[in-house]
mmCIF file of C-alpha atoms in Angstrom:
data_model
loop_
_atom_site.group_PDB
_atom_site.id
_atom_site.type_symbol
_atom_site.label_atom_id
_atom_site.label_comp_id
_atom_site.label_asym_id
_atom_site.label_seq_id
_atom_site.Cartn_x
_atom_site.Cartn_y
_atom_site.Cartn_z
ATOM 1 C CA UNK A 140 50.581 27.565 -5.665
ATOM 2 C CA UNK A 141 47.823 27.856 -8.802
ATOM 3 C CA UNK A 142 46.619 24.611 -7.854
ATOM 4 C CA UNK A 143 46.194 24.687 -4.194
ATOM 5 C CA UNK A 144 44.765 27.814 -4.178
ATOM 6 C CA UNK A 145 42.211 26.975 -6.900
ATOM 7 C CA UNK A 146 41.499 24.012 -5.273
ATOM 8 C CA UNK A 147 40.723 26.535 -1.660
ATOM 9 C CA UNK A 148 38.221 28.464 -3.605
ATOM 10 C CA UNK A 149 36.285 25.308 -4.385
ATOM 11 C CA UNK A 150 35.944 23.942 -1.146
ATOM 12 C CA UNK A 151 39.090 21.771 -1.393
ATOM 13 C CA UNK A 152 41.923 22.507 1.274
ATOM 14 C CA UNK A 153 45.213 21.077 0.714
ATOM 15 C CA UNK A 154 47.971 20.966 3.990
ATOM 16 C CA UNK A 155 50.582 21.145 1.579
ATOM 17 C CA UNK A 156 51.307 20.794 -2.331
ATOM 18 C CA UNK A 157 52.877 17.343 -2.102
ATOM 19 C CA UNK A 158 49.151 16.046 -1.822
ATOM 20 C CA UNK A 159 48.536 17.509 -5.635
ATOM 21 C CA UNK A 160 50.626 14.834 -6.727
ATOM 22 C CA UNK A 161 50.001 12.331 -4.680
ATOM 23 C CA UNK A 162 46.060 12.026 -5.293
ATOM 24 C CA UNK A 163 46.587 11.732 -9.072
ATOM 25 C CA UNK A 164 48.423 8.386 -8.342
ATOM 26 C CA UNK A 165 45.989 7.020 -6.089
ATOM 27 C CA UNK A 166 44.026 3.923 -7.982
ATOM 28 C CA UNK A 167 41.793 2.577 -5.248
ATOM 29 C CA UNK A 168 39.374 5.068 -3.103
ATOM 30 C CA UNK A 169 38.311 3.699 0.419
ATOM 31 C CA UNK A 170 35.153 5.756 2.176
ATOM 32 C CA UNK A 171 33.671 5.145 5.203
ATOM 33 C CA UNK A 172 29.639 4.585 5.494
ATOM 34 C CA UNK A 173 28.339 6.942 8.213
ATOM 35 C CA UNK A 174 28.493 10.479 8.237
ATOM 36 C CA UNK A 175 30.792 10.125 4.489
ATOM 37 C CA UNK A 176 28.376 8.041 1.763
ATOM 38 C CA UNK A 177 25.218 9.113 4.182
ATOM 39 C CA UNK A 178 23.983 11.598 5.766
ATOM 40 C CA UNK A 179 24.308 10.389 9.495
ATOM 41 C CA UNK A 180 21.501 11.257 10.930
ATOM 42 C CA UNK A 181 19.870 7.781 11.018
ATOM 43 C CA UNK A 182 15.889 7.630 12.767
ATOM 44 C CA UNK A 183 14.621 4.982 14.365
ATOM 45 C CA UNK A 184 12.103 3.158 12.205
ATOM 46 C CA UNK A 185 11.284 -0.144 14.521
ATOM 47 C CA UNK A 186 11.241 -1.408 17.891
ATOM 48 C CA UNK A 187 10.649 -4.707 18.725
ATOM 49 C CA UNK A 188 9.482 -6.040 22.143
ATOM 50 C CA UNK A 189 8.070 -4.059 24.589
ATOM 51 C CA UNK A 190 8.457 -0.551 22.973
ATOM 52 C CA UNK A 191 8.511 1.434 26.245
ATOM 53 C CA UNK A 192 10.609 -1.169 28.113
ATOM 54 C CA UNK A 193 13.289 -1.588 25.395
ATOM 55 C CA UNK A 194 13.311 2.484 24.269
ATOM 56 C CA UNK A 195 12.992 3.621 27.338
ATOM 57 C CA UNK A 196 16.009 1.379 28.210
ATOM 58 C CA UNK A 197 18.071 1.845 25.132
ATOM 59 C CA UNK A 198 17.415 5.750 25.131
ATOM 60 C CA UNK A 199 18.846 5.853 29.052
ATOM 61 C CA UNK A 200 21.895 4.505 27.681
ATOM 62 C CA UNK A 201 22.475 6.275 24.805
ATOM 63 C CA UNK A 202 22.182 9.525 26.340
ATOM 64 C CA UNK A 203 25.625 9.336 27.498
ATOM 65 C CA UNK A 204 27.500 8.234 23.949
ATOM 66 C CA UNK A 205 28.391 10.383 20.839
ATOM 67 C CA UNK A 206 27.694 7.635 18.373
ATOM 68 C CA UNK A 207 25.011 9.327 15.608
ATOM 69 C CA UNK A 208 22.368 6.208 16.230
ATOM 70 C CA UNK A 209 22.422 7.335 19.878
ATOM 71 C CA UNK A 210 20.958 11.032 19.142
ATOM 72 C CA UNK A 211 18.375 8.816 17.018
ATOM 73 C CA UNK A 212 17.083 7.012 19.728
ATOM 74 C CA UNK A 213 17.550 9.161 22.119
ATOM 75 C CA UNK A 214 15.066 11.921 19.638
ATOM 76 C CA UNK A 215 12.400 9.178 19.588
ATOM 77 C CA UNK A 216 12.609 8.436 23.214
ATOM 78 C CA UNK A 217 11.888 11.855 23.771
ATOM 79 C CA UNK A 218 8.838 12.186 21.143
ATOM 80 C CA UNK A 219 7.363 8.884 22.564
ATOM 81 C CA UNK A 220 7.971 11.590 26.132
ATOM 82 C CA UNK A 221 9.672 8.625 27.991
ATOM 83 C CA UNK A 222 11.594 9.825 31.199
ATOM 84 C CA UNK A 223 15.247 8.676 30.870
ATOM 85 C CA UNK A 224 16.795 6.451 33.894
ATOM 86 C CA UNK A 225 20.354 7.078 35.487
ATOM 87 C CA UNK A 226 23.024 4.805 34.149
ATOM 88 C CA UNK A 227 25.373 3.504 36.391
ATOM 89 C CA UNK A 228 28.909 2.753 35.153
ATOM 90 C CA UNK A 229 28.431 3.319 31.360
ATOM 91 C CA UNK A 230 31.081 2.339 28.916
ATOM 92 C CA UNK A 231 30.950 2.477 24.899
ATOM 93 C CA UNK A 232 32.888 -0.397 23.731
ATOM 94 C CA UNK A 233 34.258 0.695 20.232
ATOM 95 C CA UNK A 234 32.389 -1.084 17.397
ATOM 96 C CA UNK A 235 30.119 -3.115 19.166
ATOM 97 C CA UNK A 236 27.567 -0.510 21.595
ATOM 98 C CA UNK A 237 27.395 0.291 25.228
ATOM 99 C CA UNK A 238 26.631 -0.783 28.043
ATOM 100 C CA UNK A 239 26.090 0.414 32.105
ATOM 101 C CA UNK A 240 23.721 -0.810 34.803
ATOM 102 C CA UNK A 241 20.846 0.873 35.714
ATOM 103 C CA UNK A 242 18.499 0.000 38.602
ATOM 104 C CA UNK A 243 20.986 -2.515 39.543
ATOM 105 C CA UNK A 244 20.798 -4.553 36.155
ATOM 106 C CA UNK A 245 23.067 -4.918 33.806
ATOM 107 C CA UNK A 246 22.091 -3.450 30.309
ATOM 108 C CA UNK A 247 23.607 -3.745 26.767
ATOM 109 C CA UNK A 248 22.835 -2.157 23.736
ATOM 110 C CA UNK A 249 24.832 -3.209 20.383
ATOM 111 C CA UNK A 250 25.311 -5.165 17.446
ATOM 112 C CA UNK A 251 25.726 -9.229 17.793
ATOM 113 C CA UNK A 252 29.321 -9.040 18.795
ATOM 114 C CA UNK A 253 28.350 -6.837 21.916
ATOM 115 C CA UNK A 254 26.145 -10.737 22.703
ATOM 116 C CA UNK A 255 29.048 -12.653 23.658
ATOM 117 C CA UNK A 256 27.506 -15.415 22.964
ATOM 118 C CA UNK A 257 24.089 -15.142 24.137
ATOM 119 C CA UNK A 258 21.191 -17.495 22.878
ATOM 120 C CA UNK A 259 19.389 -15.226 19.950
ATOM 121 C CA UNK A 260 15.368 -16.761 19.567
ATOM 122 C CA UNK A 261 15.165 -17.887 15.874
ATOM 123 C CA UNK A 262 11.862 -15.494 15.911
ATOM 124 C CA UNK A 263 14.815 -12.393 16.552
ATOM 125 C CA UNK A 264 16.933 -13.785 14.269
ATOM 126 C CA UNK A 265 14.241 -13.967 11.185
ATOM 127 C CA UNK A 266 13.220 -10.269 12.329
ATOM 128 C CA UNK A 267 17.128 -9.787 12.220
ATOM 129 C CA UNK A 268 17.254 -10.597 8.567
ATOM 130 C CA UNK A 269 14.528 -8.966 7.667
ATOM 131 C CA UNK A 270 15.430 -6.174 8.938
ATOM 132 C CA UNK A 271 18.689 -5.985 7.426
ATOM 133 C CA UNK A 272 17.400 -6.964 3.933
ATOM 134 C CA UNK A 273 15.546 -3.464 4.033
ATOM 135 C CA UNK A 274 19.097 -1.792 4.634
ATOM 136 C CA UNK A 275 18.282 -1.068 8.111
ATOM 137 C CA UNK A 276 20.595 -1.145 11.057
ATOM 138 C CA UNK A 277 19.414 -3.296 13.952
ATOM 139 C CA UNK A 278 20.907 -2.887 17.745
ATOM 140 C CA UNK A 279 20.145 -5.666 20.171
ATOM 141 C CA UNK A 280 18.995 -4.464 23.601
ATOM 142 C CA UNK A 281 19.908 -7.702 26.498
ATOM 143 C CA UNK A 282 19.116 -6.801 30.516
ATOM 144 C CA UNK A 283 20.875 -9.186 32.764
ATOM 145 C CA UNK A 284 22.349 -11.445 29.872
ATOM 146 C CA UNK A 285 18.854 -12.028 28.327
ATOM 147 C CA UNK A 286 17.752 -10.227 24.964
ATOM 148 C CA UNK A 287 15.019 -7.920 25.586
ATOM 149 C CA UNK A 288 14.448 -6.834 22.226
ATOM 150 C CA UNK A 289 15.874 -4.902 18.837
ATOM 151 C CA UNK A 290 15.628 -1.374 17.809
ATOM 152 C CA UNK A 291 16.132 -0.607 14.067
ATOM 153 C CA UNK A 292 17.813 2.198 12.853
ATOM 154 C CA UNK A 293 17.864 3.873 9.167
ATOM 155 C CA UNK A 294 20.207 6.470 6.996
ATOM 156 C CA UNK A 295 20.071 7.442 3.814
ATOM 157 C CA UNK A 296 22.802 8.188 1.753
ATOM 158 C CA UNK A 297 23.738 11.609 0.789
ATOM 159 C CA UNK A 298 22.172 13.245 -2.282
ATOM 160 C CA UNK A 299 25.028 14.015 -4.579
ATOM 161 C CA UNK A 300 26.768 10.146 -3.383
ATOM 162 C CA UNK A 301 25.607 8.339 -6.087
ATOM 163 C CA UNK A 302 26.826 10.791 -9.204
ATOM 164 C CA UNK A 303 30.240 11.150 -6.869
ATOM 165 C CA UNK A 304 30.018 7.010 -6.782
ATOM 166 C CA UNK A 305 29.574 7.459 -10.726
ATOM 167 C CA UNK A 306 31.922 10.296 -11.645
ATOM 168 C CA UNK A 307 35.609 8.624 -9.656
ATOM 169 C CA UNK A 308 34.278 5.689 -11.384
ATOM 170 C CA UNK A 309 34.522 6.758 -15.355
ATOM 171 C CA UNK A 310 38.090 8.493 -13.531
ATOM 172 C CA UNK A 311 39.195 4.873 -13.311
ATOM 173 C CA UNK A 312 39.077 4.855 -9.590
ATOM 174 C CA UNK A 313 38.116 1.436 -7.818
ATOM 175 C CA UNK A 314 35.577 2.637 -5.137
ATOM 176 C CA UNK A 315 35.156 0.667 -1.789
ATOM 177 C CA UNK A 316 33.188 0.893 1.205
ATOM 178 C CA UNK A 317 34.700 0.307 5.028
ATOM 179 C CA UNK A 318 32.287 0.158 7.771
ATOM 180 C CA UNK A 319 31.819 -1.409 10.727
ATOM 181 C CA UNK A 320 28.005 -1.858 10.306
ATOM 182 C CA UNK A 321 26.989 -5.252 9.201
ATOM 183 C CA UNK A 322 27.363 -6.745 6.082
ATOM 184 C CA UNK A 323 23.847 -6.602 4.618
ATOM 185 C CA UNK A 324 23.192 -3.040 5.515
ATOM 186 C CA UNK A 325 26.300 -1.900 4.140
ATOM 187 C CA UNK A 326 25.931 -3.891 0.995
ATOM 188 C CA UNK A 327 22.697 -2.471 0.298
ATOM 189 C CA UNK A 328 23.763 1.182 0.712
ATOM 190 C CA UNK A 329 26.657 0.252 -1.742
ATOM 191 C CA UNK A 330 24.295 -0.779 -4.227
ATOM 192 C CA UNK A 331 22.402 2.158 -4.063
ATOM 193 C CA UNK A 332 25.281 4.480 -4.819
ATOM 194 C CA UNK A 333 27.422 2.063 -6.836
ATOM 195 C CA UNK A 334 30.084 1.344 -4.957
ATOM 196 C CA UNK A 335 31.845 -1.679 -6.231
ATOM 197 C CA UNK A 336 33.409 -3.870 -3.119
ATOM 198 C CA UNK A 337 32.318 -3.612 0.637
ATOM 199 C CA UNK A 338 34.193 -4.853 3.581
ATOM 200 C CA UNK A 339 31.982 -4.556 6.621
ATOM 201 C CA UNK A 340 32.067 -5.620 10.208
ATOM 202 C CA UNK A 341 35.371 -3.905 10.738
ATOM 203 C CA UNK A 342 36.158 -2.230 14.435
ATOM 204 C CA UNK A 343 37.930 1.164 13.973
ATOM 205 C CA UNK A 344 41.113 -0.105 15.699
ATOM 206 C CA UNK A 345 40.860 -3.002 12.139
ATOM 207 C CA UNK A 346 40.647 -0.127 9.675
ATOM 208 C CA UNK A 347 44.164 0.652 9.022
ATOM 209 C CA UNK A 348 45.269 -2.437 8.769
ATOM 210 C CA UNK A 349 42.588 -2.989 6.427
ATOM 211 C CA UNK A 350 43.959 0.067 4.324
ATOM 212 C CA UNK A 351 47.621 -1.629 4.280
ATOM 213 C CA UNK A 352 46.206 -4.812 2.683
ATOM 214 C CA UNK A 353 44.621 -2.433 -0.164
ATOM 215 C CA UNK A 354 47.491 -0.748 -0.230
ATOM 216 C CA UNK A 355 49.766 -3.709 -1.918
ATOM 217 C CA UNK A 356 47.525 -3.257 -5.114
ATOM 218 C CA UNK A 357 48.291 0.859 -5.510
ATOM 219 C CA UNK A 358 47.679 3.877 -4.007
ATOM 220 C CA UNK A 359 44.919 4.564 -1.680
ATOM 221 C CA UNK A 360 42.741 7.357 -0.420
ATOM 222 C CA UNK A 361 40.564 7.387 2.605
ATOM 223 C CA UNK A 362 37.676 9.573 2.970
ATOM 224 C CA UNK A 363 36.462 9.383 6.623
ATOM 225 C CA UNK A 364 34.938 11.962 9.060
ATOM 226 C CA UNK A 365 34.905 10.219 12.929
ATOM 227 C CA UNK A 366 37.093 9.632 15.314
ATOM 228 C CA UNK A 367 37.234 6.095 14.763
ATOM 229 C CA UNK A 368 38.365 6.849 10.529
ATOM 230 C CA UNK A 369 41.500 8.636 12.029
ATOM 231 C CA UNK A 370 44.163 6.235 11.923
ATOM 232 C CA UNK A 371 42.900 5.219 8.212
ATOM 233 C CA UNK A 372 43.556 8.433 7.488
ATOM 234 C CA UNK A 373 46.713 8.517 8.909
ATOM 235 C CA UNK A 374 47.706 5.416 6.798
ATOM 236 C CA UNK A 375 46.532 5.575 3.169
ATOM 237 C CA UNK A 376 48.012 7.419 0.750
ATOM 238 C CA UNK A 377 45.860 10.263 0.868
ATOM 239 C CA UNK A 378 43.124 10.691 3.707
ATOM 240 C CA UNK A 379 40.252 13.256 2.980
ATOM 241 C CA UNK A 380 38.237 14.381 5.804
ATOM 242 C CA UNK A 381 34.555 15.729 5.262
ATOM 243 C CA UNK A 382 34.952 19.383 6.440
ATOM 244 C CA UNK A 383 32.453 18.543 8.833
ATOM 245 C CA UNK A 384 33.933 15.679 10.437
ATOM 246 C CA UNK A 385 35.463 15.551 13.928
ATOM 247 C CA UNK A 386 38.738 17.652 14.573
ATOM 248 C CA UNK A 387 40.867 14.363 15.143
ATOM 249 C CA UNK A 388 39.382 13.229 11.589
ATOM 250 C CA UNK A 389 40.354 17.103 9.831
ATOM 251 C CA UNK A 390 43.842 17.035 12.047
ATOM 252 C CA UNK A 391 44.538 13.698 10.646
ATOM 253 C CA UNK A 392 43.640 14.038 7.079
ATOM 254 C CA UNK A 393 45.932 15.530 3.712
ATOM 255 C CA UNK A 394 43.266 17.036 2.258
ATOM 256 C CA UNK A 395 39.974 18.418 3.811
ATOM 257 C CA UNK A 396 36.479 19.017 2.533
ATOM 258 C CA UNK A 397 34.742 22.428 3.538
ATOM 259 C CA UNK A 398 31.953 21.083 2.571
ATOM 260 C CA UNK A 399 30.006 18.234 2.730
ATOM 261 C CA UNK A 400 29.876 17.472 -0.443
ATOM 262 C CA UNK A 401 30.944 14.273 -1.850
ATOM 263 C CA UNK A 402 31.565 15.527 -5.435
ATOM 264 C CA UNK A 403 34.712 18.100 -3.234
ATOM 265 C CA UNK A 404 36.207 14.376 -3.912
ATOM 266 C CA UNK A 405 35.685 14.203 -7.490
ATOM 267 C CA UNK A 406 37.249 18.247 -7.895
ATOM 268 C CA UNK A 407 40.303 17.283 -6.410
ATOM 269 C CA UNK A 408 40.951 14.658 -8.679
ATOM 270 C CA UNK A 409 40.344 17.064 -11.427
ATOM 271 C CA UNK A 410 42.411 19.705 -9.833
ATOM 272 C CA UNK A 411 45.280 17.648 -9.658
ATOM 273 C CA UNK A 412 45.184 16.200 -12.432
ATOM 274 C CA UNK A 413 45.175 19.195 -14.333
ATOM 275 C CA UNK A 414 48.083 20.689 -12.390
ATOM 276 C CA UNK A 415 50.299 17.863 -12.626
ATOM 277 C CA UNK A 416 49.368 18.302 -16.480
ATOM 278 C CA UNK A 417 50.157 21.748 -16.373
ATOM 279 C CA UNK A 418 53.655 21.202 -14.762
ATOM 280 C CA UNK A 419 54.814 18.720 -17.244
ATOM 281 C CA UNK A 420 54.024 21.668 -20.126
ATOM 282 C CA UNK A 421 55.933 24.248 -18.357
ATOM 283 C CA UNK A 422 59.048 21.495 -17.656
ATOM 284 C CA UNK A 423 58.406 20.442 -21.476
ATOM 285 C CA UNK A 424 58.613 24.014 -23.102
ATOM 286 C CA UNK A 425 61.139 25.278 -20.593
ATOM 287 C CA UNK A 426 63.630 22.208 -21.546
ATOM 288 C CA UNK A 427 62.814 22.882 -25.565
ATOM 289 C CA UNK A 428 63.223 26.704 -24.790
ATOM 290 C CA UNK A 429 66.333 25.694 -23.043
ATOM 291 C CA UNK A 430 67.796 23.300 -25.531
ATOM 292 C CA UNK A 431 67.316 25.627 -28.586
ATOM 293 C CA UNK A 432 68.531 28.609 -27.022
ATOM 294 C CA UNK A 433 71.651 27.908 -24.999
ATOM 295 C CA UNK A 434 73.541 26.315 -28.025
ATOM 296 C CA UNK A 435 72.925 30.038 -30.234
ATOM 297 C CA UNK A 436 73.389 32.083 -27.188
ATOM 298 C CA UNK A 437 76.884 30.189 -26.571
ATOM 299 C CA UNK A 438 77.687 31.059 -30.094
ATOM 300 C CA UNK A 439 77.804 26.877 -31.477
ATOM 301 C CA UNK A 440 76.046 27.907 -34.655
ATOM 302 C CA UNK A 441 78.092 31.218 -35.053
ATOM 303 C CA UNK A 442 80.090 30.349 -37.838
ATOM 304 C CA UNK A 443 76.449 29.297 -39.983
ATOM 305 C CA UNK A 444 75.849 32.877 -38.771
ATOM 306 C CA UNK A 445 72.986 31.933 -36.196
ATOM 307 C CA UNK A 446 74.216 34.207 -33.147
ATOM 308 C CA UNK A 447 72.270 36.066 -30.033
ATOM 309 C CA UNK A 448 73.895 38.938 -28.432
ATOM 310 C CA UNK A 449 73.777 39.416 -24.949
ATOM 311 C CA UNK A 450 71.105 41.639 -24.653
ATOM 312 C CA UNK A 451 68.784 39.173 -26.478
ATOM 313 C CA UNK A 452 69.477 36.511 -24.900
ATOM 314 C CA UNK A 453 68.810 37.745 -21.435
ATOM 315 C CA UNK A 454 65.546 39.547 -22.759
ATOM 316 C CA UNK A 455 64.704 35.640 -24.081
ATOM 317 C CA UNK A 456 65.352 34.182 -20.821
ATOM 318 C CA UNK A 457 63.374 36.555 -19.027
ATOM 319 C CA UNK A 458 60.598 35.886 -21.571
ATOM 320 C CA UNK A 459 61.254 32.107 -21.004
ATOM 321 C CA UNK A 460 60.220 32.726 -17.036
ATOM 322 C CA UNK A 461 57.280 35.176 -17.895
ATOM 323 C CA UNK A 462 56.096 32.401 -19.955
ATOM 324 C CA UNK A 463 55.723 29.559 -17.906
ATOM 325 C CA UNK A 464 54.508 32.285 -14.908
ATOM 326 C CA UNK A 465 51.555 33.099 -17.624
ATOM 327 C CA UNK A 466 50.869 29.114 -18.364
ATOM 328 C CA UNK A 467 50.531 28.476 -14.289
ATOM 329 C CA UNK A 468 48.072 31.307 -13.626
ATOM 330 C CA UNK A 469 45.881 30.716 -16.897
ATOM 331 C CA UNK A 470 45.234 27.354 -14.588
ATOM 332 C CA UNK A 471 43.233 29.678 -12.778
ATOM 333 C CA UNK A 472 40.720 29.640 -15.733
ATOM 334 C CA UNK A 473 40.994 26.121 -16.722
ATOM 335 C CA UNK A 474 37.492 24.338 -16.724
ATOM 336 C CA UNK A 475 36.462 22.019 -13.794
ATOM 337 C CA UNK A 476 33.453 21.052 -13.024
#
């Protein structure tokens, strides 16, 4: 009760006090990119082709998703003052874009597994790389099956990620990145902030599978804040949602973030550490208490003339409660950064 209400006065909510000792056996922490390691609120940074054909475009579609690239484009649509177009059966295909019809052609907007195949010009694939190499995320934009042009997107990661990054890591915590952004991107944003292994290019419906394979090493923890991170959080060990995540995300996590602070990760590892800590003491002094004092209270040292009366020896138990009561609340003073 110490613990978890501690932990609510930093910014750490627990759903229940199982999840104290849980996270102190967890070995291997999982986050997603977007929105958990960086800020998620990407800008657009290039367009290429025709940039009032293929923003103007891309901007029409976006209007209608949730995705947080889409209120990037859609921001520099409107700064560039395009007028949007109406899109005609949209759909947002789940790690890969969008796509709907509008003027009676058939637009998509995504990554290269939105393509399906369609014939990429080695002067967009070199821009493609390029791109990527600067840690940028790059959406392809295809009218009628042909590839119109690419818009590149950029976030940064958060502020405090990097000393979070370092912090779990002198824990002992393996730290690994699960996104489904592409591999270069997310490898560059890992080595930015540390993060030691990246597994990329993974749909949300992949993610808790990909948790189960981690899991056959140790415990894991997920911290996630989308829709698409809820059934990872379901599944590991732990799931942490960034308090301002989606309610799915919150609904489906242990332990949530008020914040959205990264180092709210690194606190409840401390906090639980230092309860579980705190509840081996009390079991360790209550069991010497125990073993010393029931033997004289039952009188098995009597006749060497070491005997406790009644009276004393319920005033001792009492004391024994009142003592381990005083050692759980002074946890309300114990140092944590």
């Amino acid at each position: 009760m110490v613990g978890t209400g501690r932990s609510a006065k930093m910014g750490v909510l627990l759903k229940n006090g199982m999840v104290l000792q849980e996270i102190q056996k967890v070995q291997t922490l999982v986050f997603d990119k977007t929105g958990t390691l960086t800020e998620g609120k990407p800008v657009v940074t290039d367009i290429i082709g025709d940039e009032v054909e293929v923003l103007g475009l891309a901007a029409s579609l976006e209007e209608a998703s949730q995705h947080p690239l889409a209120e990037a484009v859609v921001k520099r649509a409107s700064e560039a003052g395009l007028e949007l177009q109406t899109v005609e059966n949209f759909q947002a295909l789940h790690g890969k874009g969008v796509s709907g019809q509008i003027n009676g052609k058939q637009v998509l907007l995504g990554n290269a597994k939105m393509l399906d195949g369609m014939d990429i010009s080695s002067s967009y694939q070199d821009k493609l790389e390029e791109l990527e190499k600067e840690a940028k995320t790059v959406v392809f934009l295809a009218v009628d099956n042909e590839i119109k042009g690419l818009l590149a997107l950029q976030d940064i990661p958060k502020e405090n990620a990097k000393l979070a990054i370092s912090q779990l890591k002198k824990r002992g915590l393996k730290t690994v990145m699960l996104t489904g952004d592409n591999a270069g991107v997310a490898r560059a944003i890992a080595d930015q902030i540390g993060i030691e292994e990246v597994i990329a290019g993974v749909l949300p419906e992949e993610k808790a599978n990909e948790i189960h394979k981690l899991q056959a090493a140790g415990k894991v923890a997920f911290v996630g804040d989308g829709i698409n991170d809820a059934p990872a959080l379901s599944v590991a060990d732990v799931g942490i949602a960034m308090g301002a995540g989606t309610d799915i995300a919150i609904e489906s996590a242990d332990l949530v973030l008020t914040t959205n602070n990264l180092l709210g990760v690194v606190r409840a590892f401390d906090i639980s550490k230092k309860t579980f800590n705190r509840i081996l003491l009390n079991l360790f002094w209550a069991f010497i208490y125990n073993v010393v004092g029931i033997p004289i209270a039952a009188g098995v040292f009597s006749g060497v003339g070491l005997a406790l009366n009644p009276e004393l020896a319920g005033l001792a138990m009492a004391f024994s409660s009142v003592s381990v009561l005083t050692s759980s609340l002074l946890l309300n003073f114990s140092k944590i950064d």
